[in-house]
Amino acid sequence: MEISEQNVKSKAHILCYSFAVQGHLNPILQFCKRLASKGLKVTLVSTISASSKLIKTQSCSPVDVELLDVDLRDIPKTSKECERDETQDYFEHYKTVVAPSLAAFIENQMSSNYPPKFLVYDSIIPWALDITKRFGIDGAPFFTQSWSCNTMYYQFYREKSKVNAFEDQAMVLLPSLPPLKINELPSFLNGSGTYPSLIDLCLNQFSNIEEVNWLFFSSFDKLEEEFGLANFLQPITWMATQLPVKAIGPTIPSKYLDNRLKNDKDYGLNLFKPNTETYLKWLDSKQPASVIYVSFGSLAALEKSQMEEIAWGLKNSNIFFLWVVRESESDKLPKNFSEETSEKGLVVSWCSQLEVLAHESVGCFMTHCGWNSTLEAVSVGVPMVAMPQWTDQPTNAKFIEDVWGVGMRARENGEGIVKREEIAVCIREVMEGERGKEIKRNSKKWKDLAKEAVDEGGSTDKNIQEFVAKLLYM
Ligand code: UDP
């Protein structure tokens, strides 16, 4: 059925809950905007961050944003050991504090003029489904990582004994995925033992999955279907035989894809403030495709020695660079680096990443391969130098290099450091080398396919349409 604002008689109200980090807020907010564009009333719910305020822009406007005022700072210590337990303590505390607050919020909404019909919740809080059921409304998880990674988590969830079972194997073979080396698995599954409590977080996303009728994720069908590998049932196809999965991405502002949503020019909720004027002016002064943009996202904390290698790698490449170094990372830069390289580079504490990636001066993106950054580069067709750090990033890097052919992975030495020579070689190869030519051709192909997916009648558009139609007649 074709849905338009005209034939939606009364607005159905839907709530979407996001964990308050940039990499979750961005895709969930974009999904909200797409739902609002189909005539739904949409409220995005998150929490107020203790450390930073959310800066809201005009782009949010079709979506109501409500922030639960909860105190997530005083985490009781239930265990004394390592980082693992701190993370576990945090998520236990998060549930204790957020669950009652979210329940109170929904209860309040139920007696409003627009009682909500549905809750889309961040897949890392599967317990949100129990809350909605209490109010007689249905829910569905939203996954913020690639479907290939989630396929792995699902398979491990079904067979927990597989975790850490791969240490001795050179290659890992899993249904629907290309053969993967150990260091191409999500870091929580590669046996390295870092953050073991986060394994539970990833696997438990599937703990109550048989109770839901939809699983949304931020990707598009072709991106995870067309591996070109004979005899492999691809992740989306394979998962669709197991679960009701729906790809609704790429979840990036419409301006950079189909341009069908008015005013959807940026994400609209920022945890950091960009200094737009400085870097846009700087980029404007450069030749087309002459700059490498470098960013490791909103969370990654690099070793000081790694930051130094990146700094000298950029300098040695002799290519113009724009580097995002968050304030919390800035003391890891070599002394006087910004001053010494001011002819060639600019270091900023945050930027509007999509605006930068889409700028004609940018020819390459050196990235930690967070899923949003990966999708953004794919969607605007910017070739990548991949420098994954942890979680899903090594797997995303594998796909960037070997499956979609849109970048090159800069490889670590035996001590786990990517050296300056390797960085400079990869940058030059992607920007100016023979391999770069092929990478640019592939980037253009994937950019077109990303647009096609969200455009009218594309796979993503159809999936969203189908969900909205069901919701209207629930
Ligand atoms: N981002 C941004 N400005 C920056 C760096 C990052 O707007 O200077 C945005 C980026 O566009 C992406 C998000 O922050 O949407 C980071 O998400 P990702 O999944 O790539 O990585 P994470 O921060 O979760 O590790």
Coordinates of C-alpha atoms and ligand atoms in Angstrom, one line a residue:
M1 CA 0.0 0.0 0.0
E2 CA 1.2 3.5 -0.9
I3 CA 1.4 5.7 2.2
S4 CA 1.4 9.5 2.1
E5 CA 0.7 12.2 4.6
Q6 CA -2.7 12.7 3.1
N7 CA -4.0 9.2 3.7
V8 CA -2.7 8.9 7.2
K9 CA -6.0 9.9 9.0
S10 CA -4.8 10.2 12.6
K11 CA -1.1 10.2 13.4
A12 CA 0.2 7.0 15.0
H13 CA 2.8 7.7 17.6
I14 CA 6.0 5.7 17.9
L15 CA 8.8 6.0 20.4
C16 CA 12.4 5.2 19.7
Y17 CA 15.0 4.8 22.5
S18 CA 18.7 5.4 21.9
F19 CA 21.7 4.9 24.2
A20 CA 23.3 8.3 24.5
V21 CA 26.5 8.0 22.5
Q22 CA 27.0 9.7 19.1
G23 CA 27.2 6.4 17.1
H24 CA 23.8 5.2 18.4
L25 CA 22.0 8.6 18.4
N26 CA 22.8 9.4 14.8
P27 CA 21.4 6.3 13.1
I28 CA 18.3 6.0 15.4
L29 CA 17.5 9.7 14.9
Q30 CA 17.7 9.3 11.2
F31 CA 15.4 6.3 11.3
C32 CA 13.0 8.5 13.3
K33 CA 13.1 11.2 10.6
R34 CA 12.3 8.6 7.9
L35 CA 9.3 7.4 9.9
A36 CA 8.1 11.0 10.5
S37 CA 8.4 11.6 6.8
K38 CA 5.8 8.8 6.2
G39 CA 3.3 10.7 8.5
L40 CA 4.0 9.2 11.9
K41 CA 4.4 11.2 15.1
V42 CA 7.8 10.2 16.4
T43 CA 9.5 10.8 19.7
L44 CA 13.2 10.0 20.2
V45 CA 14.0 9.2 23.9
S46 CA 17.5 9.1 25.4
T47 CA 19.2 10.2 28.6
I48 CA 20.9 13.5 29.5
S49 CA 24.6 12.9 29.5
A50 CA 26.4 13.8 32.7
S51 CA 29.5 15.0 30.9
S52 CA 28.2 16.9 27.9
K53 CA 25.0 18.5 26.8
L54 CA 23.3 17.5 23.6
I55 CA 23.3 20.3 21.0
K56 CA 20.2 20.2 18.9
T57 CA 19.9 21.6 15.4
Q58 CA 17.0 22.5 13.1
S59 CA 17.4 19.1 11.3
C60 CA 15.7 17.3 14.3
S61 CA 12.5 19.3 13.9
P62 CA 10.1 16.6 12.6
V63 CA 11.1 14.4 15.5
D64 CA 10.3 15.2 19.2
V65 CA 13.3 14.7 21.4
E66 CA 12.8 13.8 25.1
L67 CA 15.7 13.2 27.5
L68 CA 15.3 11.2 30.6
D69 CA 17.0 13.0 33.5
V70 CA 18.8 10.1 35.2
D71 CA 22.0 10.1 37.1
L72 CA 24.4 7.6 35.6
R73 CA 27.5 8.7 37.5
D74 CA 27.6 7.0 40.8
I75 CA 28.1 3.4 39.8
P76 CA 28.1 1.1 42.8
K77 CA 31.1 -1.2 42.7
T78 CA 30.0 -4.8 42.8
S79 CA 33.3 -6.2 41.8
K80 CA 36.9 -5.2 42.2
E81 CA 38.8 -6.7 39.4
C82 CA 39.6 -5.3 36.0
E83 CA 37.9 -3.2 33.4
R84 CA 35.6 -6.0 32.5
D85 CA 33.8 -5.6 35.8
E86 CA 33.6 -1.9 35.6
T87 CA 31.8 -2.2 32.3
Q88 CA 29.5 -4.8 33.7
D89 CA 28.8 -2.6 36.7
Y90 CA 28.0 0.3 34.4
F91 CA 25.4 -1.6 32.4
E92 CA 23.8 -3.1 35.5
H93 CA 23.6 0.4 37.0
Y94 CA 22.2 1.7 33.7
K95 CA 19.4 -0.8 33.8
T96 CA 18.6 -0.1 37.4
V97 CA 18.4 3.7 36.8
V98 CA 16.9 3.8 33.3
A99 CA 14.3 1.1 33.4
P100 CA 12.0 2.8 36.0
S101 CA 12.5 6.1 34.3
L102 CA 11.6 4.8 30.9
A103 CA 8.6 2.9 32.3
A104 CA 7.4 6.2 34.0
F105 CA 7.9 8.0 30.7
I106 CA 5.8 5.5 28.7
E107 CA 3.1 5.4 31.4
N108 CA 2.8 9.2 31.1
Q109 CA 2.6 9.0 27.3
M110 CA -0.1 6.4 27.5
S111 CA -2.5 9.0 28.9
S112 CA -1.5 11.7 26.4
N113 CA -3.4 12.7 23.3
Y114 CA -1.1 10.4 21.3
P115 CA -0.6 7.2 23.3
P116 CA 2.3 5.4 21.6
K117 CA 1.7 2.3 19.6
F118 CA 5.3 0.9 19.4
L119 CA 8.8 1.3 20.9
V120 CA 11.9 0.8 18.8
Y121 CA 14.7 0.3 21.3
D122 CA 18.4 0.2 21.1
S123 CA 19.3 -3.4 20.8
I124 CA 21.8 -3.3 23.6
I125 CA 18.9 -2.9 26.1
P126 CA 16.7 -5.9 25.2
W127 CA 15.0 -5.5 28.6
A128 CA 13.1 -2.5 27.1
L129 CA 10.7 -5.0 25.5
D130 CA 9.6 -6.2 29.0
I131 CA 8.7 -2.6 29.8
T132 CA 6.6 -2.0 26.7
K133 CA 4.8 -5.3 27.1
R134 CA 3.6 -4.1 30.5
F135 CA 1.7 -1.3 28.8
G136 CA 0.4 -3.6 26.1
I137 CA 2.5 -2.1 23.3
D138 CA 4.9 -3.9 21.0
G139 CA 8.6 -3.3 20.5
A140 CA 11.5 -4.0 18.2
P141 CA 15.3 -3.7 18.5
F142 CA 17.4 -1.4 16.4
F143 CA 20.9 -2.7 15.8
T144 CA 23.6 0.0 15.2
Q145 CA 26.3 -2.4 13.8
S146 CA 26.6 -4.1 10.5
W147 CA 24.4 -7.1 9.8
S148 CA 27.5 -9.2 9.2
C149 CA 28.7 -8.6 12.7
N150 CA 25.3 -9.2 14.2
T151 CA 25.1 -12.5 12.3
M152 CA 28.2 -13.5 14.1
Y153 CA 26.8 -12.4 17.5
Y154 CA 23.6 -14.3 16.7
Q155 CA 25.5 -17.5 15.8
F156 CA 27.6 -17.2 19.0
Y157 CA 24.5 -16.5 21.0
R158 CA 23.1 -19.8 19.9
E159 CA 26.3 -21.6 20.6
K160 CA 28.1 -19.8 23.4
S161 CA 30.9 -22.4 23.5
K162 CA 32.2 -20.9 20.3
V163 CA 33.5 -17.8 22.0
N164 CA 37.3 -18.1 22.5
A165 CA 37.2 -21.4 20.6
F166 CA 39.1 -19.9 17.7
E167 CA 42.4 -19.1 19.1
D168 CA 44.3 -21.8 17.3
Q169 CA 42.6 -21.5 14.0
A170 CA 44.0 -19.6 11.1
M171 CA 40.7 -19.0 9.4
V172 CA 37.1 -19.0 10.8
L173 CA 34.2 -20.3 8.7
L174 CA 30.8 -19.2 9.7
P175 CA 27.5 -19.6 7.8
S176 CA 26.9 -16.8 5.3
L177 CA 30.2 -15.0 5.9
P178 CA 33.4 -14.9 3.9
P179 CA 36.3 -16.8 5.6
L180 CA 37.7 -14.6 8.3
K181 CA 41.1 -14.4 10.0
I182 CA 41.0 -14.2 13.8
N183 CA 42.0 -10.5 13.6
E184 CA 39.0 -9.8 11.3
L185 CA 36.4 -11.0 13.8
P186 CA 34.7 -8.4 16.1
S187 CA 37.3 -8.0 18.9
F188 CA 35.0 -9.4 21.6
L189 CA 35.0 -12.7 19.7
N190 CA 38.6 -13.0 18.8
G191 CA 39.8 -14.5 22.1
S192 CA 41.9 -11.5 23.0
G193 CA 40.1 -11.3 26.3
T194 CA 39.6 -7.5 26.3
Y195 CA 36.3 -6.4 27.7
P196 CA 34.8 -9.9 28.2
S197 CA 31.6 -8.4 29.8
L198 CA 30.9 -6.7 26.5
I199 CA 30.6 -10.1 24.9
D200 CA 27.4 -10.5 27.0
L201 CA 26.1 -7.2 25.9
C202 CA 26.5 -8.1 22.2
L203 CA 25.2 -11.7 22.5
N204 CA 22.2 -10.7 24.8
Q205 CA 20.9 -8.5 22.0
F206 CA 19.3 -11.7 20.9
S207 CA 18.1 -12.9 24.3
N208 CA 14.3 -12.3 23.6
I209 CA 14.4 -12.1 19.9
E210 CA 11.7 -14.8 19.4
E211 CA 9.2 -12.3 20.9
V212 CA 9.7 -9.6 18.3
N213 CA 8.3 -9.2 14.8
W214 CA 10.9 -6.8 13.4
L215 CA 14.6 -6.4 13.8
F216 CA 15.8 -3.1 12.3
F217 CA 19.4 -2.4 11.4
S218 CA 21.4 0.4 9.9
S219 CA 22.5 -1.0 6.5
F220 CA 21.1 -1.7 3.1
D221 CA 20.3 -5.0 1.5
K222 CA 22.9 -4.9 -1.4
L223 CA 25.7 -3.9 0.9
E224 CA 25.5 -7.2 2.8
E225 CA 24.1 -9.3 0.0
E226 CA 26.5 -9.0 -2.8
F227 CA 29.7 -10.6 -1.6
G228 CA 30.4 -12.1 -4.9
L229 CA 31.3 -15.3 -3.1
A230 CA 29.8 -18.4 -4.7
N231 CA 28.2 -20.9 -2.4
F232 CA 27.7 -18.5 0.4
L233 CA 24.3 -17.6 1.6
Q234 CA 24.7 -13.9 2.4
P235 CA 24.1 -12.5 5.9
I236 CA 20.8 -10.8 5.2
T237 CA 19.5 -13.7 3.2
W238 CA 20.7 -16.2 5.9
M239 CA 19.3 -14.1 8.8
A240 CA 16.0 -13.6 7.0
T241 CA 15.6 -17.4 7.1
Q242 CA 16.0 -17.2 10.8
L243 CA 14.5 -13.9 11.9
P244 CA 12.4 -11.0 10.6
V245 CA 15.3 -8.6 9.8
K246 CA 14.8 -5.3 8.0
A247 CA 17.6 -3.1 6.7
I248 CA 16.6 0.5 6.9
G249 CA 19.8 2.3 6.1
P250 CA 22.1 3.9 5.3
T251 CA 20.9 6.1 8.1
I252 CA 22.5 9.3 7.1
P253 CA 20.9 12.7 6.4
S254 CA 18.8 12.7 3.2
K255 CA 20.8 15.6 1.7
Y256 CA 23.7 13.1 1.1
L257 CA 21.5 10.4 -0.4
D258 CA 18.0 10.9 -2.0
N259 CA 17.5 14.5 -0.9
R260 CA 13.8 13.8 -0.4
L261 CA 13.5 14.9 3.2
K262 CA 13.3 18.7 3.4
N263 CA 15.8 20.3 5.9
D264 CA 17.5 16.9 6.6
K265 CA 21.0 18.4 6.2
D266 CA 22.8 17.1 9.3
Y267 CA 22.1 14.6 12.1
G268 CA 20.9 17.2 14.5
L269 CA 22.0 16.0 18.0
N270 CA 25.6 16.6 18.8
L271 CA 27.5 15.6 21.9
F272 CA 30.5 17.7 20.7
K273 CA 30.6 21.2 19.2
P274 CA 32.2 21.6 15.8
N275 CA 34.1 24.7 14.8
T276 CA 32.7 24.8 11.3
E277 CA 34.0 28.1 10.1
T278 CA 37.7 27.2 10.5
Y279 CA 37.9 23.9 8.7
L280 CA 35.4 24.7 5.9
K281 CA 37.4 27.8 5.0
W282 CA 40.6 25.7 5.1
L283 CA 39.0 22.9 2.9
D284 CA 37.7 25.5 0.5
S285 CA 41.3 26.7 -0.1
K286 CA 42.4 23.2 -1.3
Q287 CA 42.3 21.5 -4.7
P288 CA 39.6 18.8 -5.4
A289 CA 40.4 15.4 -3.8
S290 CA 43.7 16.6 -2.4
V291 CA 43.0 16.2 1.4
I292 CA 42.9 13.2 3.6
Y293 CA 40.3 13.5 6.5
V294 CA 41.3 11.6 9.6
S295 CA 39.0 10.6 12.5
F296 CA 38.7 7.8 15.0
G297 CA 35.1 8.6 16.0
S298 CA 33.6 9.6 19.3
L299 CA 34.9 7.0 21.7
A300 CA 38.3 5.4 20.7
A301 CA 41.2 6.3 22.9
L302 CA 44.5 5.5 21.1
E303 CA 47.8 4.8 22.7
K304 CA 50.2 7.8 22.8
S305 CA 52.7 5.9 20.7
Q306 CA 50.0 5.2 18.1
M307 CA 49.0 8.8 17.9
E308 CA 52.6 9.7 17.3
E309 CA 52.9 7.2 14.5
I310 CA 49.8 8.7 12.9
A311 CA 51.1 12.2 13.2
W312 CA 54.4 11.4 11.5
G313 CA 52.7 9.2 9.0
L314 CA 50.5 12.1 7.9
K315 CA 53.5 14.4 7.8
N316 CA 55.6 12.0 5.8
S317 CA 52.8 11.3 3.3
N318 CA 53.2 15.0 2.3
I319 CA 49.4 15.1 1.6
F320 CA 47.1 17.8 3.1
F321 CA 45.3 16.5 6.1
L322 CA 42.4 17.4 8.3
W323 CA 42.6 15.5 11.6
V324 CA 39.9 15.3 14.3
V325 CA 41.6 14.9 17.7
R326 CA 39.0 15.1 20.5
E327 CA 40.0 17.3 23.5
S328 CA 40.4 14.2 25.6
E329 CA 43.1 12.9 23.2
S330 CA 44.9 16.2 22.4
D331 CA 47.7 15.7 25.0
K332 CA 48.8 12.6 23.0
L333 CA 49.9 14.6 20.0
P334 CA 53.7 15.2 19.6
K335 CA 54.8 18.5 21.1
N336 CA 54.3 21.4 18.6
F337 CA 52.9 19.1 16.0
S338 CA 50.1 21.5 14.9
E339 CA 52.5 24.4 14.6
E340 CA 55.2 22.4 12.8
T341 CA 52.7 21.0 10.2
S342 CA 50.5 24.1 9.8
E343 CA 51.4 24.4 6.1
K344 CA 50.1 20.9 5.4
G345 CA 47.5 20.2 8.0
L346 CA 44.7 21.3 10.3
V347 CA 43.8 19.6 13.7
V348 CA 40.3 20.2 15.0
S349 CA 38.6 18.8 18.1
W350 CA 35.3 17.9 16.3
C351 CA 33.7 18.5 12.9
S352 CA 30.5 17.9 11.0
Q353 CA 31.9 14.7 9.5
L354 CA 29.5 14.3 6.7
E355 CA 29.9 17.8 5.5
V356 CA 33.7 17.2 5.5
L357 CA 33.4 13.8 3.7
A358 CA 31.2 15.4 1.1
H359 CA 33.5 18.3 0.5
E360 CA 35.1 18.2 -2.9
S361 CA 38.6 18.7 -1.5
V362 CA 38.5 15.5 0.5
G363 CA 39.9 12.5 -1.4
C364 CA 40.4 9.9 1.3
F365 CA 39.2 9.1 4.9
M366 CA 41.5 7.5 7.4
T367 CA 39.0 5.9 9.8
H368 CA 38.7 3.6 12.8
C369 CA 35.9 1.9 10.8
G370 CA 33.0 2.6 13.3
W371 CA 29.9 1.5 11.5
N372 CA 28.5 5.0 11.1
S373 CA 31.7 6.3 9.7
T374 CA 31.9 3.4 7.3
L375 CA 28.4 3.9 6.0
E376 CA 29.0 7.6 5.7
A377 CA 32.1 7.1 3.5
V378 CA 30.3 4.4 1.5
S379 CA 27.3 6.7 0.9
V380 CA 29.3 9.7 -0.2
G381 CA 31.8 7.6 -2.1
V382 CA 35.0 8.5 -0.3
P383 CA 37.8 5.9 -0.4
M384 CA 39.1 4.8 3.0
V385 CA 42.3 3.9 4.8
A386 CA 41.1 1.5 7.5
M387 CA 42.7 1.6 11.0
P388 CA 40.3 -0.4 13.1
Q389 CA 40.7 -0.4 16.9
W390 CA 38.2 -2.7 18.6
T391 CA 34.6 -4.0 18.7
D392 CA 33.1 -4.4 15.2
Q393 CA 35.8 -2.3 13.5
P394 CA 38.2 -5.1 12.4
T395 CA 35.3 -6.8 10.6
N396 CA 34.2 -3.5 9.0
A397 CA 37.8 -3.0 7.8
K398 CA 37.8 -6.5 6.3
F399 CA 34.7 -5.7 4.3
I400 CA 36.0 -2.2 3.3
E401 CA 39.1 -3.8 1.8
D402 CA 38.2 -7.2 0.5
V403 CA 34.4 -7.3 0.0
W404 CA 33.4 -3.9 -1.2
G405 CA 36.9 -2.9 -2.3
V406 CA 36.5 0.7 -1.2
G407 CA 39.7 1.1 0.8
M408 CA 42.9 -0.4 2.2
R409 CA 43.7 -1.6 5.7
A410 CA 46.8 -0.2 7.3
R411 CA 48.3 -3.1 9.1
E412 CA 49.8 -3.4 12.5
N413 CA 53.3 -4.6 13.2
G414 CA 54.1 -7.5 15.6
E415 CA 53.6 -5.2 18.6
G416 CA 50.1 -4.1 17.6
I417 CA 51.2 -0.7 16.3
V418 CA 50.5 0.7 12.8
K419 CA 53.8 2.3 11.9
R420 CA 54.2 5.7 10.2
E421 CA 55.7 4.1 7.0
E422 CA 52.7 1.9 6.6
I423 CA 50.3 4.8 7.2
A424 CA 52.1 7.0 4.6
V425 CA 52.2 4.2 2.0
C426 CA 48.5 3.4 2.4
I427 CA 47.5 7.1 2.1
R428 CA 49.6 7.6 -1.0
E429 CA 48.4 4.3 -2.6
V430 CA 44.7 5.1 -2.0
M431 CA 45.0 8.8 -3.1
E432 CA 47.5 8.4 -6.0
G433 CA 48.4 4.8 -6.7
E434 CA 47.1 2.2 -9.1
R435 CA 45.1 0.4 -6.4
G436 CA 43.5 3.7 -5.7
K437 CA 42.0 3.9 -9.2
E438 CA 40.1 0.6 -8.6
I439 CA 39.1 1.7 -5.1
K440 CA 37.7 5.0 -6.5
R441 CA 35.6 3.1 -9.1
N442 CA 34.2 0.8 -6.4
S443 CA 33.4 3.7 -4.1
K444 CA 31.4 5.4 -6.9
K445 CA 29.5 2.1 -7.4
W446 CA 28.6 1.7 -3.7
K447 CA 27.6 5.4 -3.5
D448 CA 25.0 4.9 -6.2
L449 CA 23.7 1.7 -4.6
A450 CA 23.3 3.5 -1.2
K451 CA 21.2 6.2 -2.8
E452 CA 19.2 3.7 -4.8
A453 CA 18.3 1.8 -1.5
V454 CA 16.8 4.9 0.2
D455 CA 15.3 6.5 -2.8
E456 CA 11.6 5.9 -3.7
G457 CA 11.0 2.2 -4.3
G458 CA 14.4 1.2 -3.1
S459 CA 14.9 -1.7 -0.7
T460 CA 15.2 0.5 2.4
D461 CA 12.3 2.7 1.4
K462 CA 10.1 -0.4 0.9
N463 CA 11.1 -1.9 4.3
I464 CA 10.2 1.4 6.1
Q465 CA 7.0 1.7 4.1
E466 CA 6.0 -1.9 5.1
F467 CA 6.6 -1.2 8.8
V468 CA 4.6 2.1 8.7
A469 CA 1.7 0.4 7.0
K470 CA 1.6 -2.4 9.6
L471 CA 1.8 0.2 12.4
L472 CA -1.0 2.3 11.0
Y473 CA -3.4 -0.7 11.0
M474 CA -2.3 -2.2 14.3
Ligands
UDP1 N1 31.5 12.3 14.0 C1 31.3 13.6 13.8 N2 32.4 14.5 13.9 C2 33.6 14.0 14.1 C3 33.8 12.6 14.3 C4 32.7 11.8 14.2 O1 30.2 14.1 13.5 O2 34.5 14.9 14.2 C5 30.3 11.4 13.9 C6 30.3 10.5 12.6 O3 29.8 11.2 11.5 C7 29.6 9.3 13.0 C8 29.7 9.3 14.6 O4 30.3 10.5 15.0 O5 28.2 9.4 12.7 C9 30.7 8.2 15.0 O6 30.1 7.0 14.9 P1 30.9 5.7 14.5 O7 30.0 4.5 14.5 O8 31.6 5.9 13.2 O9 32.0 5.5 15.6 P2 32.0 5.6 17.2 O10 32.1 7.0 17.6 O11 30.7 5.0 17.7 O12 33.2 4.8 17.6

